[in-house]
PDB file of C-alpha atoms and ligand atoms in Angstrom:
ATOM      1  CA  MET A   1     114.089 100.415 121.904  1.00  0.00           C
ATOM      2  CA  GLU A   2     112.716  99.112 118.680  1.00  0.00           C
ATOM      3  CA  ASP A   3     108.973  99.138 118.420  1.00  0.00           C
ATOM      4  CA  LEU A   4     108.286  95.691 117.026  1.00  0.00           C
ATOM      5  CA  THR A   5     104.571  96.266 116.650  1.00  0.00           C
ATOM      6  CA  GLU A   6     105.365  98.742 113.882  1.00  0.00           C
ATOM      7  CA  VAL A   7     107.010  96.036 111.856  1.00  0.00           C
ATOM      8  CA  TYR A   8     105.337  92.814 112.796  1.00  0.00           C
ATOM      9  CA  ASN A   9     102.090  93.659 111.115  1.00  0.00           C
ATOM     10  CA  GLU A  10      99.552  91.091 110.121  1.00  0.00           C
ATOM     11  CA  LEU A  11     100.870  90.499 106.636  1.00  0.00           C
ATOM     12  CA  ILE A  12     104.392  89.855 107.854  1.00  0.00           C
ATOM     13  CA  MET A  13     103.167  87.529 110.601  1.00  0.00           C
ATOM     14  CA  GLU A  14     101.070  85.579 108.146  1.00  0.00           C
ATOM     15  CA  HIS A  15     103.927  85.035 105.708  1.00  0.00           C
ATOM     16  CA  SER A  16     106.487  84.250 108.386  1.00  0.00           C
ATOM     17  CA  MET A  17     104.424  81.558 110.068  1.00  0.00           C
ATOM     18  CA  ASN A  18     103.038  79.523 107.231  1.00  0.00           C
ATOM     19  CA  SER A  19     104.159  80.500 103.782  1.00  0.00           C
ATOM     20  CA  TYR A  20     102.775  78.741 100.726  1.00  0.00           C
ATOM     21  CA  ASN A  21     105.948  79.861  98.944  1.00  0.00           C
ATOM     22  CA  LYS A  22     108.109  77.734 101.215  1.00  0.00           C
ATOM     23  CA  LYS A  23     108.766  74.542  99.270  1.00  0.00           C
ATOM     24  CA  GLU A  24     111.219  72.942  96.863  1.00  0.00           C
ATOM     25  CA  LEU A  25     110.636  74.015  93.288  1.00  0.00           C
ATOM     26  CA  LYS A  26     110.873  71.130  90.868  1.00  0.00           C
ATOM     27  CA  ASN A  27     112.882  71.748  87.697  1.00  0.00           C
ATOM     28  CA  ALA A  28     114.018  75.193  88.802  1.00  0.00           C
ATOM     29  CA  ASP A  29     116.133  77.034  86.221  1.00  0.00           C
ATOM     30  CA  TYR A  30     118.053  79.004  88.838  1.00  0.00           C
ATOM     31  CA  SER A  31     118.953  78.479  92.443  1.00  0.00           C
ATOM     32  CA  GLU A  32     120.858  80.708  94.840  1.00  0.00           C
ATOM     33  CA  MET A  33     121.778  80.547  98.510  1.00  0.00           C
ATOM     34  CA  GLY A  34     121.497  83.517 100.828  1.00  0.00           C
ATOM     35  CA  HIS A  35     122.980  83.822 104.291  1.00  0.00           C
ATOM     36  CA  ASN A  36     122.811  86.523 106.951  1.00  0.00           C
ATOM     37  CA  PRO A  37     125.384  85.613 109.627  1.00  0.00           C
ATOM     38  CA  ASN A  38     124.287  88.499 111.881  1.00  0.00           C
ATOM     39  CA  CYS A  39     121.001  86.779 112.609  1.00  0.00           C
ATOM     40  CA  GLY A  40     121.498  83.234 111.334  1.00  0.00           C
ATOM     41  CA  ASP A  41     118.990  83.546 108.484  1.00  0.00           C
ATOM     42  CA  GLU A  42     119.527  81.108 105.636  1.00  0.00           C
ATOM     43  CA  ILE A  43     117.516  80.688 102.474  1.00  0.00           C
ATOM     44  CA  LYS A  44     117.698  78.863  99.192  1.00  0.00           C
ATOM     45  CA  LEU A  45     115.815  80.725  96.518  1.00  0.00           C
ATOM     46  CA  GLN A  46     114.668  78.981  93.351  1.00  0.00           C
ATOM     47  CA  MET A  47     113.279  80.458  90.156  1.00  0.00           C
ATOM     48  CA  LYS A  48     111.678  79.161  87.013  1.00  0.00           C
ATOM     49  CA  LEU A  49     111.553  81.325  83.901  1.00  0.00           C
ATOM     50  CA  ASP A  50     109.253  81.342  80.919  1.00  0.00           C
ATOM     51  CA  GLY A  51     111.191  83.358  78.380  1.00  0.00           C
ATOM     52  CA  ASN A  52     111.661  86.695  80.059  1.00  0.00           C
ATOM     53  CA  VAL A  53     108.956  86.220  82.663  1.00  0.00           C
ATOM     54  CA  ILE A  54     109.343  84.855  86.195  1.00  0.00           C
ATOM     55  CA  LYS A  55     106.985  81.914  85.971  1.00  0.00           C
ATOM     56  CA  ASP A  56     107.492  80.526  89.445  1.00  0.00           C
ATOM     57  CA  MET A  57     109.583  81.034  92.544  1.00  0.00           C
ATOM     58  CA  ALA A  58     109.902  79.288  95.888  1.00  0.00           C
ATOM     59  CA  PHE A  59     112.264  79.079  98.835  1.00  0.00           C
ATOM     60  CA  VAL A  60     113.371  76.835 101.637  1.00  0.00           C
ATOM     61  CA  GLY A  61     115.352  77.794 104.715  1.00  0.00           C
ATOM     62  CA  HIS A  62     115.057  79.104 108.211  1.00  0.00           C
ATOM     63  CA  GLY A  63     115.535  82.306 110.121  1.00  0.00           C
ATOM     64  CA  CYS A  64     113.728  85.106 111.889  1.00  0.00           C
ATOM     65  CA  ALA A  65     110.203  86.210 111.044  1.00  0.00           C
ATOM     66  CA  ILE A  66     111.393  89.246 109.092  1.00  0.00           C
ATOM     67  CA  SER A  67     113.743  87.301 106.810  1.00  0.00           C
ATOM     68  CA  GLN A  68     111.236  84.539 106.105  1.00  0.00           C
ATOM     69  CA  ALA A  69     108.320  86.907 105.528  1.00  0.00           C
ATOM     70  CA  SER A  70     110.406  89.189 103.352  1.00  0.00           C
ATOM     71  CA  THR A  71     111.386  86.236 101.154  1.00  0.00           C
ATOM     72  CA  SER A  72     107.796  85.041 100.838  1.00  0.00           C
ATOM     73  CA  ILE A  73     106.359  88.476 100.093  1.00  0.00           C
ATOM     74  CA  MET A  74     109.139  89.130  97.573  1.00  0.00           C
ATOM     75  CA  ILE A  75     108.142  85.958  95.748  1.00  0.00           C
ATOM     76  CA  ASP A  76     104.493  87.067  95.638  1.00  0.00           C
ATOM     77  CA  THR A  77     105.547  90.462  94.338  1.00  0.00           C
ATOM     78  CA  LEU A  78     107.931  89.258  91.613  1.00  0.00           C
ATOM     79  CA  LYS A  79     106.031  86.248  90.299  1.00  0.00           C
ATOM     80  CA  GLY A  80     104.593  86.966  86.862  1.00  0.00           C
ATOM     81  CA  LYS A  81     106.824  89.980  86.299  1.00  0.00           C
ATOM     82  CA  THR A  82     109.359  90.316  83.492  1.00  0.00           C
ATOM     83  CA  LEU A  83     113.015  90.297  84.498  1.00  0.00           C
ATOM     84  CA  ASP A  84     113.291  94.013  83.769  1.00  0.00           C
ATOM     85  CA  GLU A  85     110.256  94.789  85.940  1.00  0.00           C
ATOM     86  CA  ALA A  86     111.647  92.559  88.667  1.00  0.00           C
ATOM     87  CA  LYS A  87     115.016  94.341  88.627  1.00  0.00           C
ATOM     88  CA  GLU A  88     113.254  97.680  88.984  1.00  0.00           C
ATOM     89  CA  ILE A  89     111.227  96.421  91.959  1.00  0.00           C
ATOM     90  CA  ILE A  90     114.323  94.917  93.610  1.00  0.00           C
ATOM     91  CA  LYS A  91     116.188  98.218  93.226  1.00  0.00           C
ATOM     92  CA  THR A  92     113.233 100.112  94.693  1.00  0.00           C
ATOM     93  CA  PHE A  93     112.895  97.773  97.700  1.00  0.00           C
ATOM     94  CA  ILE A  94     116.590  98.035  98.557  1.00  0.00           C
ATOM     95  CA  GLY A  95     116.354 101.802  98.106  1.00  0.00           C
ATOM     96  CA  MET A  96     113.367 101.948 100.449  1.00  0.00           C
ATOM     97  CA  ILE A  97     115.095  99.972 103.202  1.00  0.00           C
ATOM     98  CA  LYS A  98     118.234 102.108 102.846  1.00  0.00           C
ATOM     99  CA  ARG A  99     116.016 105.204 102.895  1.00  0.00           C
ATOM    100  CA  GLU A 100     117.350 106.331  99.531  1.00  0.00           C
ATOM    101  CA  ILE A 101     113.876 106.149  97.988  1.00  0.00           C
ATOM    102  CA  THR A 102     111.065 107.778  99.964  1.00  0.00           C
ATOM    103  CA  ASP A 103     108.732 108.921  97.195  1.00  0.00           C
ATOM    104  CA  GLU A 104     105.341 107.284  97.861  1.00  0.00           C
ATOM    105  CA  LYS A 105     104.502 107.110  94.168  1.00  0.00           C
ATOM    106  CA  GLU A 106     107.711 105.274  93.412  1.00  0.00           C
ATOM    107  CA  LEU A 107     107.189 102.882  96.338  1.00  0.00           C
ATOM    108  CA  GLU A 108     103.759 101.868  95.041  1.00  0.00           C
ATOM    109  CA  LYS A 109     105.346  99.430  92.612  1.00  0.00           C
ATOM    110  CA  LEU A 110     106.451  97.345  95.604  1.00  0.00           C
ATOM    111  CA  GLU A 111     102.861  96.223  96.206  1.00  0.00           C
ATOM    112  CA  ASP A 112     102.739  94.178  99.474  1.00  0.00           C
ATOM    113  CA  ALA A 113     106.486  94.473 100.011  1.00  0.00           C
ATOM    114  CA  ILE A 114     105.897  98.050 101.155  1.00  0.00           C
ATOM    115  CA  ALA A 115     104.940  96.429 104.497  1.00  0.00           C
ATOM    116  CA  PHE A 116     108.666  96.425 105.310  1.00  0.00           C
ATOM    117  CA  LYS A 117     109.030 100.190 105.111  1.00  0.00           C
ATOM    118  CA  ASN A 118     109.431 100.581 108.889  1.00  0.00           C
ATOM    119  CA  VAL A 119     112.320  98.114 108.937  1.00  0.00           C
ATOM    120  CA  SER A 120     114.455 101.000 107.707  1.00  0.00           C
ATOM    121  CA  ASN A 121     114.116 102.377 111.273  1.00  0.00           C
ATOM    122  CA  MET A 122     115.536  99.190 112.757  1.00  0.00           C
ATOM    123  CA  PRO A 123     119.234  98.789 111.870  1.00  0.00           C
ATOM    124  CA  ALA A 124     119.430  95.309 113.419  1.00  0.00           C
ATOM    125  CA  ARG A 125     116.664  94.068 111.121  1.00  0.00           C
ATOM    126  CA  VAL A 126     117.773  95.664 107.846  1.00  0.00           C
ATOM    127  CA  LYS A 127     119.943  92.719 106.790  1.00  0.00           C
ATOM    128  CA  CYS A 128     117.107  90.297 107.570  1.00  0.00           C
ATOM    129  CA  ALA A 129     114.689  92.210 105.347  1.00  0.00           C
ATOM    130  CA  LEU A 130     117.215  92.550 102.528  1.00  0.00           C
ATOM    131  CA  LEU A 131     118.483  88.957 102.501  1.00  0.00           C
ATOM    132  CA  ALA A 132     116.092  87.595  99.866  1.00  0.00           C
ATOM    133  CA  TRP A 133     116.402  90.706  97.722  1.00  0.00           C
ATOM    134  CA  HIS A 134     120.200  90.572  97.702  1.00  0.00           C
ATOM    135  CA  THR A 135     119.983  86.854  96.963  1.00  0.00           C
ATOM    136  CA  ILE A 136     117.829  87.333  93.882  1.00  0.00           C
ATOM    137  CA  GLU A 137     120.042  90.238  92.799  1.00  0.00           C
ATOM    138  CA  LYS A 138     123.013  87.865  92.911  1.00  0.00           C
ATOM    139  CA  MET A 139     121.035  85.219  91.033  1.00  0.00           C
ATOM    140  CA  LEU A 140     120.121  87.622  88.239  1.00  0.00           C
ATOM    141  CA  GLU A 141     123.669  88.978  88.000  1.00  0.00           C
ATOM    142  CA  LYS A 142     125.023  85.457  87.536  1.00  0.00           C
ATOM    143  CA  LYS A 143     122.356  84.753  84.957  1.00  0.00           C
ATOM    144  CA  ASP A 144     123.306  87.853  82.958  1.00  0.00           C
ATOM    145  CA  GLU A 145     126.993  86.969  83.181  1.00  0.00           C
ATOM    146  CA  ASN A 146     126.318  83.489  81.837  1.00  0.00           C
ATOM    147  CA  ASN A 147     124.346  84.954  78.982  1.00  0.00           C
ATOM    148  CA  GLY A 148     127.300  87.163  78.121  1.00  0.00           C
ATOM    149  CA  LYS A 149     125.406  90.397  78.713  1.00  0.00           C
TER     150      LYS A 149
HETATM  151 ZN1   ZN B   1     116.964  87.742 110.742  1.00  0.00          ZN
END
């Protein structure tokens, strides 16, 4: 049995129930849909850039507590970061969930998103936790392709 109390900590509950990041972003530069058919989680992620810096992000959608909280906490973590910093954090989060990165020092850069560390012990929840992070990965890949990088 999965021990939900390990995962549903206060921070995750707070973000899943009433997230201030859950709204339409006006004049977003980028928008990307994410879907996790295993659980029925769906999000639309929107991002606004200021040069190379993530100026604002928001999301709309629905799904389980883990997917919604993970999206909201990701937004808090990445807002204000440069795209290069964001890519590094995204890589680290995915590595943490897949248990490829376990070094505490390296995980520190995840800030609040480290709250999802125990999800790596819950195979059924892994895709929920990763949804937003894969969605922004896809968004940034498309952006780079369009810029001819
Ligand atoms: Zn889910």
